[in-house]
PDB file of C-alpha atoms in Angstrom:
ATOM      1  CA  UNK A   1      -0.034  -0.041   0.054  1.00 44.00           C
ATOM      2  CA  UNK A   2       2.970   2.242   0.246  1.00 47.00           C
ATOM      3  CA  UNK A   3       3.015   3.065  -3.426  1.00 48.00           C
ATOM      4  CA  UNK A   4      -0.437   4.304  -3.304  1.00 46.00           C
ATOM      5  CA  UNK A   5       0.460   7.255  -1.148  1.00 45.00           C
ATOM      6  CA  UNK A   6       3.285   8.464  -3.554  1.00 44.00           C
ATOM      7  CA  UNK A   7       2.014  10.342  -6.494  1.00 43.00           C
ATOM      8  CA  UNK A   8       2.739   8.369  -9.555  1.00 39.00           C
ATOM      9  CA  UNK A   9       4.671  11.270 -11.080  1.00 42.00           C
ATOM     10  CA  UNK A  10       7.378  11.286  -8.478  1.00 43.00           C
ATOM     11  CA  UNK A  11       7.409   7.430  -8.281  1.00 43.00           C
ATOM     12  CA  UNK A  12       8.300   7.248 -11.995  1.00 46.00           C
ATOM     13  CA  UNK A  13      11.157   9.834 -11.823  1.00 59.00           C
ATOM     14  CA  UNK A  14      12.474   9.288  -8.380  1.00 72.00           C
ATOM     15  CA  UNK A  15      16.159   9.097  -7.842  1.00 79.00           C
ATOM     16  CA  UNK A  16      17.185   6.082  -5.994  1.00 81.00           C
ATOM     17  CA  UNK A  17      18.696   6.288  -2.451  1.00 78.00           C
ATOM     18  CA  UNK A  18      22.103   5.226  -3.872  1.00 80.00           C
ATOM     19  CA  UNK A  19      22.088   7.715  -6.755  1.00 81.00           C
ATOM     20  CA  UNK A  20      21.820  10.876  -4.398  1.00 83.00           C
ATOM     21  CA  UNK A  21      25.143  12.128  -3.030  1.00 84.00           C
ATOM     22  CA  UNK A  22      25.795  14.006   0.065  1.00 86.00           C
ATOM     23  CA  UNK A  23      26.635  17.676  -0.658  1.00 86.00           C
ATOM     24  CA  UNK A  24      24.513  17.749  -3.848  1.00 87.00           C
ATOM     25  CA  UNK A  25      21.942  20.674  -4.356  1.00 89.00           C
ATOM     26  CA  UNK A  26      18.312  20.006  -5.101  1.00 91.00           C
ATOM     27  CA  UNK A  27      15.164  22.005  -5.601  1.00 92.00           C
ATOM     28  CA  UNK A  28      12.456  20.632  -3.330  1.00 94.00           C
ATOM     29  CA  UNK A  29       8.824  21.179  -2.316  1.00 95.00           C
ATOM     30  CA  UNK A  30       7.825  21.456   1.292  1.00 96.00           C
ATOM     31  CA  UNK A  31       5.482  18.656   1.983  1.00 96.00           C
ATOM     32  CA  UNK A  32       4.677  18.562   5.810  1.00 95.00           C
ATOM     33  CA  UNK A  33       5.638  20.949   8.508  1.00 95.00           C
ATOM     34  CA  UNK A  34       6.477  19.622  11.940  1.00 93.00           C
ATOM     35  CA  UNK A  35       7.568  21.296  15.207  1.00 92.00           C
ATOM     36  CA  UNK A  36      11.159  20.027  14.622  1.00 94.00           C
ATOM     37  CA  UNK A  37      11.542  20.834  10.934  1.00 95.00           C
ATOM     38  CA  UNK A  38       9.982  20.212   7.420  1.00 96.00           C
ATOM     39  CA  UNK A  39       9.679  17.177   5.339  1.00 96.00           C
ATOM     40  CA  UNK A  40      10.670  17.952   1.651  1.00 96.00           C
ATOM     41  CA  UNK A  41      10.182  16.152  -1.599  1.00 95.00           C
ATOM     42  CA  UNK A  42      13.305  16.692  -3.449  1.00 94.00           C
ATOM     43  CA  UNK A  43      12.851  14.114  -6.197  1.00 91.00           C
ATOM     44  CA  UNK A  44      14.222  11.009  -4.356  1.00 89.00           C
ATOM     45  CA  UNK A  45      12.298   7.905  -3.338  1.00 84.00           C
ATOM     46  CA  UNK A  46      11.723   9.207   0.156  1.00 88.00           C
ATOM     47  CA  UNK A  47      11.173  12.805   1.374  1.00 92.00           C
ATOM     48  CA  UNK A  48      14.002  14.291   3.238  1.00 95.00           C
ATOM     49  CA  UNK A  49      13.984  16.199   6.511  1.00 95.00           C
ATOM     50  CA  UNK A  50      15.174  19.806   6.927  1.00 96.00           C
ATOM     51  CA  UNK A  51      15.804  19.699  10.725  1.00 94.00           C
ATOM     52  CA  UNK A  52      14.779  23.127  12.441  1.00 94.00           C
ATOM     53  CA  UNK A  53      18.529  23.811  13.036  1.00 92.00           C
ATOM     54  CA  UNK A  54      19.082  23.537   9.234  1.00 94.00           C
ATOM     55  CA  UNK A  55      16.590  26.151   7.961  1.00 94.00           C
ATOM     56  CA  UNK A  56      18.627  29.313   8.545  1.00 90.00           C
ATOM     57  CA  UNK A  57      21.850  30.601   9.948  1.00 82.00           C
ATOM     58  CA  UNK A  58      19.802  32.115  12.770  1.00 80.00           C
ATOM     59  CA  UNK A  59      18.086  30.368  15.544  1.00 84.00           C
ATOM     60  CA  UNK A  60      14.607  29.311  14.262  1.00 88.00           C
ATOM     61  CA  UNK A  61      11.980  29.227  16.886  1.00 88.00           C
ATOM     62  CA  UNK A  62       8.998  28.446  14.605  1.00 92.00           C
ATOM     63  CA  UNK A  63       9.406  26.512  11.299  1.00 94.00           C
ATOM     64  CA  UNK A  64       6.319  28.208   9.979  1.00 92.00           C
ATOM     65  CA  UNK A  65       8.189  31.600  10.251  1.00 90.00           C
ATOM     66  CA  UNK A  66      10.274  30.399   7.454  1.00 93.00           C
ATOM     67  CA  UNK A  67       8.405  27.600   5.599  1.00 94.00           C
ATOM     68  CA  UNK A  68       4.985  26.657   4.413  1.00 93.00           C
ATOM     69  CA  UNK A  69       3.545  23.678   2.797  1.00 94.00           C
ATOM     70  CA  UNK A  70       4.003  23.671  -1.029  1.00 95.00           C
ATOM     71  CA  UNK A  71       6.742  26.184  -0.824  1.00 93.00           C
ATOM     72  CA  UNK A  72       9.632  25.674  -3.419  1.00 93.00           C
ATOM     73  CA  UNK A  73      13.060  25.708  -1.642  1.00 93.00           C
ATOM     74  CA  UNK A  74      16.712  24.967  -2.552  1.00 92.00           C
ATOM     75  CA  UNK A  75      18.328  22.303  -0.229  1.00 93.00           C
ATOM     76  CA  UNK A  76      21.600  20.494   0.018  1.00 92.00           C
ATOM     77  CA  UNK A  77      21.774  16.767   1.029  1.00 92.00           C
ATOM     78  CA  UNK A  78      23.634  16.737   4.461  1.00 90.00           C
ATOM     79  CA  UNK A  79      23.417  13.006   5.334  1.00 90.00           C
ATOM     80  CA  UNK A  80      22.082   9.682   4.331  1.00 88.00           C
ATOM     81  CA  UNK A  81      21.271   7.113   7.025  1.00 85.00           C
ATOM     82  CA  UNK A  82      19.114   3.946   7.016  1.00 82.00           C
ATOM     83  CA  UNK A  83      17.135   4.887   3.952  1.00 83.00           C
ATOM     84  CA  UNK A  84      16.503   8.439   5.299  1.00 88.00           C
ATOM     85  CA  UNK A  85      17.854  11.795   4.047  1.00 93.00           C
ATOM     86  CA  UNK A  86      18.841  14.757   6.130  1.00 94.00           C
ATOM     87  CA  UNK A  87      18.753  18.001   4.131  1.00 96.00           C
ATOM     88  CA  UNK A  88      19.925  21.525   5.011  1.00 94.00           C
ATOM     89  CA  UNK A  89      18.936  24.895   3.435  1.00 94.00           C
ATOM     90  CA  UNK A  90      22.209  26.642   4.587  1.00 90.00           C
ATOM     91  CA  UNK A  91      25.175  25.511   2.491  1.00 83.00           C
ATOM     92  CA  UNK A  92      27.508  26.519   5.178  1.00 81.00           C
ATOM     93  CA  UNK A  93      26.097  23.921   7.463  1.00 81.00           C
ATOM     94  CA  UNK A  94      27.090  21.073   5.081  1.00 76.00           C
ATOM     95  CA  UNK A  95      30.459  20.605   6.715  1.00 62.00           C
ATOM     96  CA  UNK A  96      31.208  19.675  10.366  1.00 47.00           C
ATOM     97  CA  UNK A  97      27.869  18.322  11.188  1.00 41.00           C
ATOM     98  CA  UNK A  98      28.389  18.996  14.827  1.00 40.00           C
ATOM     99  CA  UNK A  99      25.922  22.082  14.933  1.00 39.00           C
ATOM    100  CA  UNK A 100      25.119  23.808  18.038  1.00 39.00           C
ATOM    101  CA  UNK A 101      28.463  25.443  18.651  1.00 36.00           C
ATOM    102  CA  UNK A 102      28.131  27.946  15.560  1.00 40.00           C
ATOM    103  CA  UNK A 103      28.721  31.518  16.404  1.00 48.00           C
ATOM    104  CA  UNK A 104      25.573  33.532  16.606  1.00 54.00           C
ATOM    105  CA  UNK A 105      25.358  35.813  13.463  1.00 68.00           C
ATOM    106  CA  UNK A 106      27.282  38.951  14.072  1.00 75.00           C
ATOM    107  CA  UNK A 107      25.014  41.829  12.900  1.00 85.00           C
ATOM    108  CA  UNK A 108      27.425  44.504  14.479  1.00 85.00           C
ATOM    109  CA  UNK A 109      28.808  45.681  11.066  1.00 86.00           C
ATOM    110  CA  UNK A 110      25.234  46.442  10.086  1.00 90.00           C
ATOM    111  CA  UNK A 111      24.070  48.013  13.302  1.00 86.00           C
ATOM    112  CA  UNK A 112      25.512  51.468  12.579  1.00 82.00           C
ATOM    113  CA  UNK A 113      24.594  51.566   8.989  1.00 86.00           C
ATOM    114  CA  UNK A 114      22.503  54.589   7.861  1.00 89.00           C
ATOM    115  CA  UNK A 115      19.060  53.537   6.650  1.00 90.00           C
ATOM    116  CA  UNK A 116      19.675  55.381   3.363  1.00 91.00           C
ATOM    117  CA  UNK A 117      22.771  53.466   2.410  1.00 91.00           C
ATOM    118  CA  UNK A 118      21.997  50.777  -0.394  1.00 93.00           C
ATOM    119  CA  UNK A 119      23.699  47.506  -0.467  1.00 92.00           C
ATOM    120  CA  UNK A 120      23.655  44.666  -2.942  1.00 93.00           C
ATOM    121  CA  UNK A 121      22.053  41.436  -1.596  1.00 94.00           C
ATOM    122  CA  UNK A 122      21.041  37.826  -2.876  1.00 95.00           C
ATOM    123  CA  UNK A 123      17.611  36.387  -2.356  1.00 95.00           C
ATOM    124  CA  UNK A 124      18.198  33.148  -0.447  1.00 91.00           C
ATOM    125  CA  UNK A 125      14.525  32.266   0.592  1.00 89.00           C
ATOM    126  CA  UNK A 126      11.142  33.308  -0.400  1.00 89.00           C
ATOM    127  CA  UNK A 127       8.163  33.014   1.945  1.00 87.00           C
ATOM    128  CA  UNK A 128       4.574  34.205   1.756  1.00 85.00           C
ATOM    129  CA  UNK A 129       5.427  37.119   4.011  1.00 90.00           C
ATOM    130  CA  UNK A 130       8.644  38.398   2.395  1.00 93.00           C
ATOM    131  CA  UNK A 131      12.046  37.232   1.406  1.00 94.00           C
ATOM    132  CA  UNK A 132      15.290  36.653   3.239  1.00 93.00           C
ATOM    133  CA  UNK A 133      18.135  38.347   1.610  1.00 95.00           C
ATOM    134  CA  UNK A 134      21.890  37.760   2.085  1.00 93.00           C
ATOM    135  CA  UNK A 135      23.839  41.050   2.375  1.00 93.00           C
ATOM    136  CA  UNK A 136      27.420  42.013   2.681  1.00 89.00           C
ATOM    137  CA  UNK A 137      28.562  44.868   4.884  1.00 85.00           C
ATOM    138  CA  UNK A 138      30.294  47.656   2.970  1.00 81.00           C
ATOM    139  CA  UNK A 139      32.935  47.623   5.611  1.00 78.00           C
ATOM    140  CA  UNK A 140      34.783  44.338   6.262  1.00 77.00           C
ATOM    141  CA  UNK A 141      32.824  42.160   4.052  1.00 79.00           C
ATOM    142  CA  UNK A 142      30.752  40.317   6.794  1.00 83.00           C
ATOM    143  CA  UNK A 143      27.599  38.673   5.513  1.00 87.00           C
ATOM    144  CA  UNK A 144      24.256  38.236   7.238  1.00 90.00           C
ATOM    145  CA  UNK A 145      20.585  37.425   6.206  1.00 91.00           C
ATOM    146  CA  UNK A 146      17.980  39.790   6.833  1.00 94.00           C
ATOM    147  CA  UNK A 147      14.207  39.887   6.039  1.00 94.00           C
ATOM    148  CA  UNK A 148      12.596  42.140   3.395  1.00 96.00           C
ATOM    149  CA  UNK A 149       9.035  42.131   4.478  1.00 95.00           C
ATOM    150  CA  UNK A 150       6.524  41.949   1.767  1.00 94.00           C
ATOM    151  CA  UNK A 151       5.446  45.559   2.396  1.00 95.00           C
ATOM    152  CA  UNK A 152       8.985  46.686   1.873  1.00 96.00           C
ATOM    153  CA  UNK A 153       9.580  45.159  -1.752  1.00 96.00           C
ATOM    154  CA  UNK A 154       7.954  47.912  -3.747  1.00 94.00           C
ATOM    155  CA  UNK A 155       5.413  50.772  -3.357  1.00 91.00           C
ATOM    156  CA  UNK A 156       1.793  49.452  -3.516  1.00 89.00           C
ATOM    157  CA  UNK A 157       0.356  46.094  -2.989  1.00 89.00           C
ATOM    158  CA  UNK A 158       2.303  42.843  -3.486  1.00 90.00           C
ATOM    159  CA  UNK A 159       0.091  39.834  -4.052  1.00 89.00           C
ATOM    160  CA  UNK A 160       2.825  37.263  -4.126  1.00 91.00           C
ATOM    161  CA  UNK A 161       6.528  37.593  -3.335  1.00 93.00           C
ATOM    162  CA  UNK A 162       7.409  34.960  -5.855  1.00 90.00           C
ATOM    163  CA  UNK A 163       5.865  36.992  -8.622  1.00 91.00           C
ATOM    164  CA  UNK A 164       8.496  39.642  -8.018  1.00 94.00           C
ATOM    165  CA  UNK A 165      11.599  37.881  -6.532  1.00 95.00           C
ATOM    166  CA  UNK A 166      13.348  34.630  -7.204  1.00 92.00           C
ATOM    167  CA  UNK A 167      15.915  32.622  -5.301  1.00 89.00           C
ATOM    168  CA  UNK A 168      19.475  33.835  -6.335  1.00 92.00           C
ATOM    169  CA  UNK A 169      18.219  37.214  -7.590  1.00 94.00           C
ATOM    170  CA  UNK A 170      20.480  40.181  -6.820  1.00 95.00           C
ATOM    171  CA  UNK A 171      18.635  42.978  -5.244  1.00 96.00           C
ATOM    172  CA  UNK A 172      19.485  46.488  -3.844  1.00 96.00           C
ATOM    173  CA  UNK A 173      18.356  46.811  -0.072  1.00 97.00           C
ATOM    174  CA  UNK A 174      18.828  49.232   2.679  1.00 95.00           C
ATOM    175  CA  UNK A 175      19.119  48.187   6.516  1.00 95.00           C
ATOM    176  CA  UNK A 176      16.079  49.522   8.250  1.00 95.00           C
ATOM    177  CA  UNK A 177      16.621  47.991  11.630  1.00 93.00           C
ATOM    178  CA  UNK A 178      19.041  45.366  13.490  1.00 92.00           C
ATOM    179  CA  UNK A 179      17.969  43.576  16.599  1.00 86.00           C
ATOM    180  CA  UNK A 180      21.332  42.551  18.158  1.00 81.00           C
ATOM    181  CA  UNK A 181      19.582  40.366  20.843  1.00 76.00           C
ATOM    182  CA  UNK A 182      17.406  38.440  18.619  1.00 76.00           C
ATOM    183  CA  UNK A 183      20.009  38.332  15.832  1.00 80.00           C
ATOM    184  CA  UNK A 184      17.425  39.741  13.291  1.00 86.00           C
ATOM    185  CA  UNK A 185      17.848  42.358  10.633  1.00 93.00           C
ATOM    186  CA  UNK A 186      15.094  44.152   8.686  1.00 95.00           C
ATOM    187  CA  UNK A 187      15.713  45.244   5.046  1.00 97.00           C
ATOM    188  CA  UNK A 188      13.769  47.272   2.529  1.00 97.00           C
ATOM    189  CA  UNK A 189      13.895  47.564  -1.118  1.00 97.00           C
ATOM    190  CA  UNK A 190      11.846  50.878  -1.266  1.00 95.00           C
ATOM    191  CA  UNK A 191      13.244  54.440  -0.900  1.00 92.00           C
ATOM    192  CA  UNK A 192      13.124  56.120   2.371  1.00 85.00           C
TER     193      UNK A 192
END
């Protein structure tokens, strides 16, 4: 009965467990969200788990802040064990699977930035409420992710973030606020 639960489309084209290599990058679809992470169909014969610690550089308290069912994401295969796949959305977490000892994101290079200074960023994740953009500080070259809220993408109403932005796209943003305590940074693509 297990076959009946897989859609025939993925069953036909599924990559076998042995064909999938650790470190490879895939585009996947979020199937199920749990308190501890998200199960993602990335084209293999079983869904992979993106553990909550593998969703973003920052500490994630609620998976649904970042992901929703049906969302398309880019993932890397972090580990294979007993027919199961462990995935990560953060390429830098592929190596040294210890986890937990990572330094918190250092936002201090961004803290003093004037809100009218534009920096170039790259879209890394798209959600229904905005886009997470990786930016590089003008001084020192430190990188961090910030959120461009859906209301900060353009003047006027935005129905869907994915209509305007795509993963990997380069955008011009400015830093509107930095919360050092929470390790969060807010960005805007709109003029002040």
